[in-house]
């Protein structure tokens, strides 16, 4: 019998077709395999018995980097196609249809071995195969073919060519295939401006500089990194000065999981993610350590967590052969939170004078990608930054999302577009208020539109008219006469999570974050919704308090402390007044009384700020959410006490919370206990509120999203509180809970509304 099998998922550019070919050959199956519209299509002549076995083996034996989302099997009339053998059909029809681009893949074990054994690849630092190597970062156009990538400038040598064309070779159709004779090289310019490219000398030089406590800049997969010894305090401080970054933690790279374990706690889920081919940075809890080498305190000031990753390029492995330290700081090569640098010119210009070596390679980066970041909450790996190793792997919608372009939020921006039922989210872009980042945003959007042959029919953006993303959407809409749908920020957060878990019925949504414009003009951020994908009803939220100074309040948490105490008519503690200055406090109160620059907010992010300042943890912040992070990091882990909360009614008051906190301050209760009580109260608030709303509405499914749930303590607490309940809790995992997930939510809301209009 003849069957047509369609496989959807991550199946292109990861060695899926040769896998099918070899499997069919082993099983004596006739037919063909080809890349098609967003998937792989197989024709196979199968007996009843073969059919079951073939499908099972495709599912269980596929290449490690492939993932199958959907498989459809259809019986055809035997006469439709006749096969004499099994073949891989070349890309004749791919150009218009194929839309899948694989993420970049960490170098695999087999390739690391080939570096030791294959004559033409001894030590070769850009080794790759059908299952590993660069993908998204080098692709310029589809179909995914060497000439459409930044490898087009490298002519394959005869040996590589023969491997490339041999279906039995591990490098069959590996588009970036390369070796010492024909592939990319590392190089740097010495003091005399002379170009040096001897790899052996280069790794020796890197190792010497790192051992001496120097900072070097190195071109990687998706951009440059700044690198130094993580155990050398002065090297780390030097790096901080170069980056112009006060306290934001640096990510570390360790040689392997074993050398990481003296420094951090690693559970099984975390280890799996660390070792996965996606190689993200995983946030791990630091161990108190008495090792010969200790991590410099400048790496993560005030933090109990360390962002850790494992080597993913051959050169990383080579460094660890030659350096003394078990850990390197690996932070993105950019200044002042601009986009990560990708070209040698920018690297020389921006970093050349401040580092001891700028190491380039000559494989151009077409799509810049930062390292991805995740943390495991409970047993759920939750992405915080979805970029290298993940983007642009698609999400699959359960409704038609064809032709929609979503512009995202403003900070932590990503955008998303969709073809058919396939949603493609961009890599992490960043804060659009930064001029260079905004150019990166428009450039990437154009590149995605070109790459995926995408023409928008419908646009979606945030409700906030002043977001640079919304302004860009507005311009695009009017220039091209395309309809634009504006989506409330927290609704988008909730719907992104609904999509990820394929929730189609109304759910309860708890969306807590820094800020998002509400439909009444206030800055929301502590929302309890009943919502579906089209609409939401706001069931409960915190009492509005003024946010004196508007956006300024986000970087000056003390303003929020003043706002809450003033709003609830509570006394200011002596110590607080002394720290901030009575005059400043009074002027802020005057501002609020006159209702100048004091928009109303229901934001939990601001509540974290206000509480952090009041408890003496952070009065002014050097970056967004710093106060909230410090509050989480200092919270006592065993304390189960909490502040009283009034949870009835649809308005939530924090009066008794602040009243009790003031009492704690008077009694000199340790800050760590206060921070714990604060977290415990919020977790309990969610649990009680959700239980009550669930009783009232009969809805048993609750999604939880928004930047506040990057707070691992809070997230794990609510996971525990709902563990034994009949209410199912859904967390965003693949789509970030922060504003990096908003674009996908906007896109799905637009799709759902369009669908209901058609019906
Ligand atoms: Zn490989
Ligand atoms: Zn070669
Ligand atoms: Fe948000």
XYZ file of C-alpha atoms and ligand atoms in Angstrom:
762
model
C 0.000 0.000 0.000
C 1.194 3.504 -0.766
C 1.199 6.121 1.958
C 1.869 9.812 2.128
C 3.337 10.829 5.480
C 3.624 14.500 6.370
C 5.849 15.396 9.287
C 5.636 18.820 10.904
C 7.939 20.213 13.546
C 11.623 21.018 13.597
C 12.470 18.747 10.673
C 14.402 20.875 8.213
C 18.099 21.633 8.381
C 18.604 19.027 11.097
C 19.351 15.887 9.059
C 15.832 14.542 8.919
C 15.758 13.525 5.251
C 18.960 11.441 5.325
C 17.638 9.835 8.511
C 14.436 8.817 6.712
C 16.437 7.650 3.712
C 18.685 5.410 5.792
C 15.772 4.084 7.862
C 13.809 3.237 4.703
C 16.826 1.515 3.283
C 17.318 -0.548 6.453
C 13.687 -1.595 6.366
C 13.647 -2.251 2.625
C 11.015 0.394 1.934
C 10.496 1.981 -1.490
C 9.478 5.594 -1.858
C 10.842 9.109 -1.472
C 11.374 11.939 0.990
C 11.340 15.682 0.298
C 11.169 19.023 2.046
C 7.830 20.670 1.592
C 5.674 23.433 2.876
C 6.841 23.704 6.435
C 7.603 20.056 6.874
C 8.867 16.884 5.350
C 6.796 14.730 3.032
C 7.423 11.016 2.684
C 5.953 8.653 0.098
C 6.363 5.063 1.167
C 5.150 1.681 0.030
C 4.399 -0.113 3.265
C 2.924 -3.387 4.363
C 0.551 -3.318 7.331
C 3.375 -4.417 9.626
C 5.981 -2.073 8.134
C 3.655 0.848 8.507
C 3.391 0.586 12.276
C 7.120 -0.038 12.644
C 8.205 2.735 10.276
C 6.135 5.340 12.122
C 7.338 4.142 15.495
C 10.978 4.245 14.438
C 10.602 7.726 12.926
C 9.280 8.893 16.273
C 11.873 7.185 18.420
C 15.059 7.254 16.334
C 14.958 10.699 14.699
C 18.040 12.959 14.963
C 18.438 14.501 18.431
C 17.912 18.055 17.230
C 14.741 17.246 15.308
C 11.384 17.411 17.012
C 8.093 16.172 15.654
C 5.027 18.241 16.286
C 2.520 16.462 14.064
C 2.559 13.446 11.772
C -0.222 12.757 9.290
C -0.573 9.530 7.365
C -2.772 9.229 4.317
C -3.277 6.215 2.087
C -2.935 6.873 -1.633
C -4.081 4.896 -4.637
C -1.153 2.687 -5.672
C -1.277 4.012 -9.198
C -0.571 7.584 -8.146
C 3.165 7.054 -7.845
C 5.472 4.198 -8.717
C 8.787 3.672 -6.952
C 11.674 1.407 -7.776
C 13.850 2.420 -4.809
C 13.920 5.032 -1.998
C 15.276 8.454 -2.858
C 15.739 11.936 -1.478
C 13.975 14.247 -3.866
C 15.880 17.462 -4.337
C 14.605 20.903 -3.627
C 12.703 21.523 -6.848
C 9.564 22.925 -5.275
C 10.928 24.296 -2.064
C 11.422 27.921 -2.897
C 7.942 29.284 -2.322
C 6.778 26.862 0.257
C 9.485 25.966 2.702
C 9.420 28.287 5.659
C 11.393 26.519 8.294
C 14.748 27.663 9.587
C 16.504 25.674 12.277
C 18.045 27.434 15.263
C 21.820 27.375 15.747
C 23.010 24.085 17.208
C 25.917 23.516 19.599
C 28.815 21.467 18.244
C 28.056 17.748 18.707
C 30.118 14.973 20.324
C 30.807 13.266 17.006
C 32.248 16.451 15.580
C 34.391 16.976 18.683
C 35.774 13.504 18.033
C 36.317 14.186 14.362
C 38.507 17.106 15.381
C 40.868 14.570 16.874
C 40.724 11.979 14.132
C 39.828 13.331 10.702
C 42.995 14.352 8.883
C 41.467 17.416 7.230
C 39.691 18.553 10.391
C 42.339 18.179 13.091
C 41.548 20.927 15.641
C 39.294 22.607 13.098
C 37.313 25.243 15.051
C 34.351 25.558 12.653
C 33.596 21.871 12.332
C 29.917 20.978 11.915
C 27.715 18.240 10.543
C 24.140 17.476 9.522
C 23.187 17.525 13.208
C 25.122 20.516 14.463
C 26.545 23.920 13.648
C 25.260 27.345 12.702
C 21.858 27.674 11.050
C 19.736 30.761 11.723
C 22.744 33.028 12.311
C 24.099 32.418 8.794
C 20.947 32.156 6.688
C 20.098 34.926 4.240
C 17.418 33.306 2.153
C 15.403 30.155 1.643
C 15.567 27.373 0.638
C 18.288 26.550 3.142
C 21.151 25.987 0.761
C 24.810 26.869 1.115
C 24.638 29.611 -1.494
C 21.883 31.309 0.492
C 23.995 31.437 3.644
C 27.021 33.451 4.681
C 29.053 30.324 3.817
C 28.542 31.173 0.144
C 31.976 32.780 0.001
C 33.706 29.519 0.918
C 34.281 27.098 -1.951
C 34.003 23.480 -0.770
C 37.220 21.498 -1.211
C 36.963 18.133 -3.034
C 36.933 16.173 0.246
C 34.132 18.253 1.758
C 32.217 18.091 -1.513
C 32.357 14.295 -1.597
C 31.117 14.126 1.999
C 28.398 16.630 1.218
C 27.063 14.514 -1.627
C 27.349 11.126 0.096
C 24.058 10.216 1.748
C 25.904 7.855 4.094
C 28.192 10.574 5.373
C 27.477 12.474 8.605
C 27.843 15.647 6.583
C 25.461 14.827 3.782
C 23.851 18.135 2.825
C 25.363 19.865 5.864
C 25.207 23.344 4.324
C 27.964 24.928 6.469
C 30.299 21.921 5.889
C 33.926 23.005 6.116
C 37.405 21.847 6.994
C 40.896 23.186 7.598
C 41.485 23.489 3.847
C 38.339 25.286 2.809
C 36.423 26.739 5.743
C 36.268 29.870 7.891
C 39.199 30.880 10.092
C 39.791 32.881 13.236
C 42.103 35.863 12.898
C 43.284 38.967 14.740
C 45.518 41.911 14.004
C 48.707 42.181 16.025
C 50.281 45.423 17.249
C 51.746 46.032 13.774
C 48.391 45.604 12.121
C 49.434 42.272 10.685
C 46.740 39.626 10.329
C 47.440 36.416 12.254
C 45.387 33.295 11.688
C 47.334 30.316 13.015
C 44.709 28.602 15.169
C 47.184 26.940 17.514
C 48.844 30.274 18.234
C 45.467 31.923 18.648
C 44.261 29.512 21.331
C 47.609 29.800 23.130
C 47.348 33.574 23.062
C 43.740 33.532 24.332
C 44.691 31.187 27.158
C 47.690 33.300 28.152
C 45.650 36.514 28.194
C 42.811 34.911 30.156
C 45.260 33.430 32.648
C 46.839 36.863 33.068
C 43.495 38.434 33.975
C 42.984 40.219 30.674
C 39.680 40.855 28.935
C 39.272 39.661 25.360
C 36.537 40.089 22.749
C 35.736 37.066 20.607
C 33.364 36.590 17.724
C 30.978 33.716 18.327
C 27.887 32.242 16.649
C 25.496 35.170 16.879
C 27.764 38.023 17.912
C 30.875 38.968 19.870
C 31.427 38.020 23.495
C 33.543 39.727 26.099
C 35.482 37.109 27.989
C 37.612 37.021 31.133
C 38.524 34.784 34.054
C 35.460 34.654 36.323
C 37.593 33.959 39.394
C 39.738 37.049 38.930
C 38.182 39.991 40.760
C 40.202 42.654 38.979
C 39.534 41.152 35.546
C 35.808 41.157 36.289
C 35.954 44.756 37.472
C 37.811 45.749 34.335
C 35.056 44.102 32.288
C 32.426 46.039 34.214
C 34.151 49.283 33.364
C 34.313 48.352 29.679
C 30.630 47.405 29.547
C 29.596 50.516 31.485
C 27.320 48.217 33.440
C 27.030 48.787 37.158
C 25.616 45.699 38.729
C 23.853 43.540 36.155
C 25.076 39.977 36.631
C 27.436 38.395 34.088
C 26.891 34.942 32.631
C 29.542 32.294 33.160
C 30.776 29.419 31.063
C 32.154 26.337 32.803
C 34.241 23.586 31.279
C 31.595 20.953 32.045
C 28.808 20.143 34.494
C 31.241 18.469 36.901
C 33.402 21.555 37.279
C 30.242 23.627 37.652
C 28.813 21.609 40.517
C 31.067 22.901 43.338
C 29.694 26.375 42.650
C 25.996 25.873 42.043
C 23.166 23.491 42.838
C 22.028 21.638 39.713
C 18.949 19.415 39.605
C 18.206 16.953 36.834
C 16.013 19.247 34.816
C 18.592 22.009 35.000
C 21.378 19.677 33.966
C 19.356 18.448 31.006
C 18.826 21.993 29.831
C 22.457 22.961 30.374
C 23.560 19.996 28.262
C 20.925 20.297 25.554
C 22.036 21.167 22.032
C 20.391 24.559 22.518
C 22.956 25.429 25.207
C 21.111 28.220 27.010
C 22.343 30.139 30.019
C 20.598 28.491 32.974
C 20.057 30.500 36.165
C 21.281 28.377 39.070
C 21.466 28.819 42.780
C 24.987 29.544 43.949
C 26.572 27.304 46.604
C 28.583 28.722 49.421
C 31.973 27.439 48.359
C 35.419 26.998 49.778
C 37.067 26.027 46.556
C 40.595 26.867 45.488
C 39.008 29.148 42.952
C 36.042 31.192 43.985
C 33.801 33.159 41.672
C 34.642 36.861 41.840
C 32.069 38.786 43.840
C 31.835 41.306 41.010
C 30.192 38.704 38.776
C 26.769 38.867 40.440
C 26.683 41.517 43.163
C 23.809 41.046 45.599
C 22.656 37.855 43.894
C 22.342 34.270 45.017
C 22.002 32.964 41.499
C 24.573 32.514 38.768
C 23.799 32.374 35.059
C 25.747 29.373 33.803
C 26.295 27.663 30.476
C 28.454 25.017 28.891
C 30.773 25.287 25.874
C 29.012 25.229 22.525
C 31.760 26.110 20.033
C 34.993 24.180 19.552
C 37.094 27.168 20.633
C 35.328 27.169 24.019
C 36.464 23.592 24.598
C 39.989 24.498 23.532
C 40.220 27.373 25.996
C 39.358 25.123 28.904
C 42.239 22.815 27.926
C 44.652 25.652 28.556
C 43.339 27.920 31.282
C 43.677 27.447 35.032
C 40.266 28.762 35.985
C 37.158 26.566 35.921
C 34.939 29.416 34.759
C 34.950 32.287 32.302
C 32.721 35.312 32.207
C 30.995 35.248 28.810
C 28.935 38.347 28.376
C 27.575 39.749 25.160
C 29.923 42.126 23.392
C 27.996 45.354 23.414
C 28.200 48.664 25.199
C 25.438 50.328 27.156
C 22.889 47.633 26.348
C 23.099 48.245 22.634
C 22.597 45.210 20.364
C 25.327 42.591 20.436
C 28.147 43.472 18.011
C 28.390 41.316 14.879
C 30.897 42.886 12.494
C 34.703 43.092 12.842
C 34.549 46.820 12.101
C 32.145 47.546 14.965
C 34.129 45.274 17.262
C 37.413 47.034 16.527
C 35.835 50.445 16.777
C 33.828 49.936 19.962
C 35.973 47.439 21.852
C 39.410 47.646 20.227
C 40.802 50.234 22.611
C 39.537 48.722 25.823
C 40.325 45.006 25.505
C 43.598 43.147 25.079
C 42.568 41.134 22.049
C 39.756 41.292 19.519
C 39.463 37.891 17.909
C 37.448 37.720 14.691
C 36.475 35.006 12.281
C 35.548 35.371 8.648
C 32.154 33.645 8.646
C 29.769 36.605 8.518
C 26.853 36.722 10.958
C 23.670 37.566 9.080
C 21.163 37.290 11.923
C 22.463 38.379 15.292
C 21.443 36.199 18.221
C 22.224 36.625 21.890
C 22.629 33.710 24.262
C 19.283 32.459 25.530
C 18.422 32.451 29.223
C 16.151 30.130 31.161
C 15.394 29.081 34.696
C 13.719 25.967 35.986
C 10.688 26.619 38.222
C 9.409 23.462 39.837
C 10.288 21.144 37.021
C 9.340 23.540 34.274
C 12.122 25.123 32.221
C 10.929 28.704 31.684
C 12.619 30.790 29.028
C 13.480 34.328 30.048
C 15.274 35.250 26.851
C 14.523 33.213 23.757
C 17.299 33.630 21.226
C 20.262 31.450 20.178
C 19.310 27.781 20.000
C 15.570 28.534 20.038
C 14.777 31.255 17.497
C 13.267 30.985 14.947
C 11.791 27.574 15.784
C 8.048 27.946 15.180
C 5.068 27.604 17.469
C 2.041 25.896 16.021
C -1.326 27.545 16.431
C -4.619 25.681 16.479
C -6.339 28.346 14.390
C -5.331 30.077 11.190
C -2.914 32.865 11.962
C -1.960 33.440 8.326
C -0.497 36.806 7.401
C -0.399 38.460 10.800
C 2.543 40.567 11.940
C 2.756 41.476 15.634
C 5.038 44.301 16.701
C 5.577 43.363 20.352
C 6.085 45.564 23.385
C 8.794 48.158 23.899
C 11.329 46.821 26.372
C 12.602 43.242 26.005
C 11.050 43.380 22.551
C 10.504 40.527 20.146
C 8.150 40.539 17.179
C 6.271 37.679 15.565
C 4.815 36.772 12.215
C 2.756 33.918 10.987
C 2.233 31.765 7.928
C -0.652 29.338 7.921
C -0.802 28.008 11.450
C 2.912 28.521 12.045
C 3.992 31.357 14.308
C 7.577 32.509 14.095
C 8.864 34.648 16.909
C 11.949 36.756 16.313
C 15.090 36.425 18.341
C 15.420 38.661 21.404
C 15.685 42.264 20.206
C 15.925 44.390 23.384
C 14.844 47.845 24.486
C 13.562 49.816 21.497
C 14.235 53.149 23.193
C 17.868 52.513 22.398
C 18.441 53.890 18.898
C 20.714 51.096 17.688
C 18.315 48.509 19.070
C 15.452 50.100 17.182
C 17.439 49.792 13.937
C 18.110 46.152 14.803
C 14.336 45.771 15.242
C 13.354 47.198 11.856
C 16.255 45.456 10.131
C 15.281 42.072 11.608
C 11.643 42.619 10.736
C 12.584 43.272 7.122
C 14.861 40.257 7.112
C 12.140 38.000 8.504
C 9.659 39.287 5.957
C 12.114 38.540 3.187
C 13.345 35.223 4.563
C 9.899 33.772 5.156
C 8.385 35.405 2.045
C 5.873 37.048 4.237
C 3.354 39.700 3.252
C 1.309 41.003 6.166
C -2.479 41.184 5.845
C -3.174 42.185 9.408
C -1.041 43.959 12.003
C -1.158 43.798 15.785
C 0.473 46.015 18.367
C 0.194 47.138 21.972
C -2.583 49.421 23.146
C 0.047 51.931 24.280
C 0.239 54.552 21.514
C 3.683 55.796 22.580
C 5.538 52.489 22.430
C 8.028 52.781 19.575
C 6.710 49.418 18.384
C 3.153 50.801 18.262
C 4.299 53.885 16.364
C 6.120 51.663 13.890
C 2.986 49.522 13.524
C 0.852 52.612 12.960
C 3.185 53.835 10.203
C 3.324 50.420 8.554
C -0.471 50.167 8.674
C -1.125 53.544 7.109
C 1.624 53.296 4.489
C 0.443 49.898 3.317
C -3.251 50.268 4.104
C -3.309 47.194 6.294
C -5.704 46.945 9.248
C -4.146 47.245 12.705
C -5.477 45.662 15.872
C -4.402 47.064 19.236
C -4.118 44.538 22.014
C -4.136 45.284 25.713
C -0.728 44.405 27.133
C -1.790 41.971 29.833
C -4.326 40.274 27.614
C -1.462 39.596 25.197
C 0.616 38.121 28.043
C -2.259 35.815 28.996
C -3.079 34.708 25.461
C 0.564 33.870 24.684
C 0.422 31.420 27.574
C -2.959 30.096 26.377
C -1.499 29.434 22.948
C 1.503 27.635 24.332
C -0.759 25.254 26.241
C -3.419 25.117 23.523
C -6.084 26.454 25.865
C -9.149 27.390 23.862
C -11.822 27.819 26.508
C -12.065 30.827 28.830
C -9.422 30.806 31.553
C -8.583 32.785 34.635
C -5.420 34.780 34.075
C -3.120 36.281 36.672
C -0.919 38.814 34.899
C 1.556 40.678 37.045
C 4.279 42.842 35.636
C 5.906 46.265 35.668
C 3.441 48.165 33.553
C 1.107 48.017 30.598
C -1.502 50.492 29.464
C -4.999 49.598 30.606
C -8.175 50.435 28.735
C -8.996 53.098 31.333
C -5.691 54.888 30.740
C -4.063 53.718 33.989
C -0.842 51.712 34.153
C -1.978 48.157 34.898
C 0.123 45.293 36.151
C -1.645 43.335 38.900
C -4.515 41.858 36.926
C -6.911 38.993 37.518
C -8.775 38.379 34.259
C -11.409 36.046 33.006
C -10.437 35.831 29.365
C -10.547 33.993 26.115
C -8.391 34.746 23.119
C -10.556 37.619 21.955
C -11.638 39.442 25.082
C -11.036 39.807 28.776
C -12.980 40.881 31.823
C -11.025 42.413 34.641
C -12.232 40.576 37.730
C -9.844 41.949 40.318
C -6.838 44.217 40.650
C -4.960 46.243 43.255
C -6.339 49.594 44.343
C -4.828 52.338 42.218
C -1.993 54.324 43.719
C -0.280 57.255 42.035
C 3.085 56.666 40.412
C 4.846 59.936 41.188
C 7.101 61.006 38.341
C 5.615 58.432 35.945
C 8.284 56.255 34.339
C 10.864 57.777 36.670
C 9.321 55.762 39.501
C 10.510 52.511 37.916
C 14.119 53.524 38.458
C 13.528 55.272 41.775
C 11.729 52.742 43.978
C 11.674 55.183 46.919
C 9.009 57.169 45.055
C 6.701 54.164 45.225
C 7.398 53.696 48.938
C 6.253 57.291 49.417
C 3.235 56.673 47.172
C 1.981 53.640 49.116
C 2.513 55.119 52.564
C 0.861 58.358 51.508
C -2.021 56.570 49.771
C -2.760 54.454 52.835
C -2.126 57.427 55.155
C 0.570 55.558 57.071
C 3.469 57.197 58.932
C 6.915 57.436 57.361
C 9.617 55.626 59.356
C 12.370 57.893 60.691
C 15.050 55.828 59.006
C 13.380 56.090 55.595
C 13.025 59.876 55.895
C 16.681 60.170 56.853
C 17.796 58.078 53.916
C 15.690 59.802 51.291
C 15.536 63.303 52.768
C 12.409 64.913 54.119
C 12.345 67.562 51.401
C 12.352 65.016 48.570
C 9.572 63.060 50.222
C 7.499 66.182 50.686
C 7.963 67.305 47.105
C 6.801 63.922 45.841
C 3.748 64.112 48.081
C 3.014 67.561 46.684
C 3.297 66.140 43.174
C 0.716 63.481 43.994
C -1.621 65.879 45.742
C -1.596 68.171 42.742
C -1.975 65.130 40.454
C 1.027 66.180 38.383
C 3.064 63.467 36.638
C 1.367 60.900 38.822
C -0.535 58.398 36.693
C -2.484 55.737 38.545
C -1.150 52.227 38.652
C -2.172 48.746 39.752
C 1.282 47.336 39.023
C 2.765 44.605 41.202
C 6.182 45.497 39.814
C 5.789 48.897 41.451
C 4.610 47.217 44.648
C 7.872 45.245 44.702
C 9.738 48.526 44.194
C 7.919 50.320 46.982
C 8.390 47.478 49.413
C 12.075 47.033 48.488
C 12.737 50.675 49.229
C 10.746 50.740 52.448
C 12.600 47.696 53.770
C 15.921 49.342 52.944
C 16.975 47.026 50.122
C 16.956 49.394 47.162
C 16.023 53.080 47.040
C 17.325 53.802 43.567
C 17.861 51.228 40.839
C 20.398 51.145 38.029
C 18.073 49.117 35.816
C 14.471 47.961 35.434
C 13.233 45.529 38.075
C 16.509 45.626 39.997
C 14.721 46.282 43.288
C 12.390 43.329 42.730
C 15.290 41.038 41.918
C 17.236 42.090 45.015
C 14.135 41.612 47.159
C 13.731 38.064 45.860
C 17.408 37.287 46.247
C 17.603 38.359 49.864
C 14.392 36.640 51.031
C 14.846 34.076 53.795
C 14.116 30.646 52.378
C 12.643 28.907 55.382
C 10.389 31.656 56.680
C 6.703 30.813 56.217
C 5.228 33.900 57.847
C 3.199 36.345 55.855
C 1.468 39.679 56.145
C -2.287 39.881 56.512
C -4.152 40.521 53.288
C -7.706 41.500 52.536
C -8.628 39.450 49.520
C -12.354 39.957 49.300
C -13.930 42.274 46.764
C -12.540 43.118 43.376
C -10.164 45.780 44.700
C -7.087 44.492 46.474
C -5.725 46.639 49.258
C -2.138 46.488 50.491
C -2.870 48.651 53.511
C -2.465 45.927 56.122
C 0.617 44.616 54.335
C 2.326 47.978 54.670
C 0.990 48.461 58.192
C 2.588 45.184 59.298
C 5.796 45.955 57.432
C 6.079 49.230 59.350
C 5.672 47.282 62.553
C 8.432 44.888 61.437
C 10.702 47.850 60.810
C 9.980 49.242 64.249
C 10.832 45.892 65.792
C 14.013 45.569 63.736
C 12.864 42.384 62.024
C 15.658 41.287 59.634
C 15.242 42.377 56.015
C 15.491 38.750 54.851
C 12.425 37.873 56.931
C 10.495 40.891 55.715
C 11.289 39.990 52.107
C 10.116 36.423 52.738
C 6.896 37.600 54.383
C 6.249 39.827 51.402
C 6.658 36.972 48.904
C 4.565 34.615 51.012
C 1.754 37.154 51.184
C 1.663 37.627 47.422
C 1.649 33.882 46.764
C -1.189 33.480 49.232
C -3.037 36.373 47.624
C -2.891 34.620 44.248
C -4.017 31.307 45.691
C -6.949 32.735 47.628
C -8.043 35.056 44.890
C -7.868 32.392 42.197
C -9.774 29.914 44.349
C -12.515 32.445 44.985
C -12.748 33.507 41.346
C -12.769 29.895 40.254
C -15.717 29.208 42.559
C -17.535 32.238 41.219
C -16.921 31.518 37.549
C -16.610 27.743 37.499
C -13.371 28.077 35.516
C -10.693 25.619 36.608
C -7.816 26.586 34.360
C -5.549 29.446 35.307
C -2.701 30.946 33.312
C -0.057 32.974 35.061
C 2.196 35.399 33.216
C 3.914 38.778 33.215
C 7.427 39.799 34.152
C 6.816 39.361 37.899
C 6.872 35.602 37.368
C 10.514 35.703 36.471
C 10.580 35.668 40.251
C 11.388 32.034 40.881
C 10.437 32.079 44.512
C 6.972 33.475 43.808
C 6.427 31.126 40.877
C 7.482 28.020 42.779
C 5.340 29.016 45.720
C 2.214 29.212 43.614
C 3.143 25.966 41.858
C 3.134 24.353 45.297
C -0.072 26.027 46.376
C -1.911 24.659 43.332
C -0.172 21.286 43.260
C -2.912 19.478 45.177
C -5.829 21.547 43.972
C -8.394 20.796 41.275
C -7.327 23.993 39.536
C -4.770 23.536 36.759
C -1.973 26.071 36.670
C -0.300 26.933 33.360
C 2.994 28.795 33.167
C 4.607 30.194 30.064
C 7.685 28.072 29.378
C 8.661 28.306 25.713
C 7.251 31.812 25.364
C 8.816 34.166 27.927
C 6.532 35.492 30.685
C 8.165 38.910 30.311
C 7.528 41.340 27.454
C 9.496 39.047 25.141
C 6.293 36.983 24.934
C 3.862 39.785 24.189
C 4.184 39.679 20.382
C 2.922 36.093 20.140
C -0.026 37.021 22.348
C -0.873 40.032 20.173
C -0.721 37.849 17.096
C -3.078 35.225 18.494
C -5.587 37.810 19.766
C -5.636 39.348 16.276
C -6.136 35.915 14.710
C -8.977 35.029 17.071
C -10.772 38.319 16.486
C -10.396 38.015 12.724
C -11.804 34.492 12.879
C -14.886 35.600 14.798
C -15.513 38.382 12.277
C -15.455 35.917 9.406
C -17.827 33.509 11.120
Zn 28.290 17.632 14.510
Zn 36.982 21.147 3.011
Fe 4.555 43.152 30.492
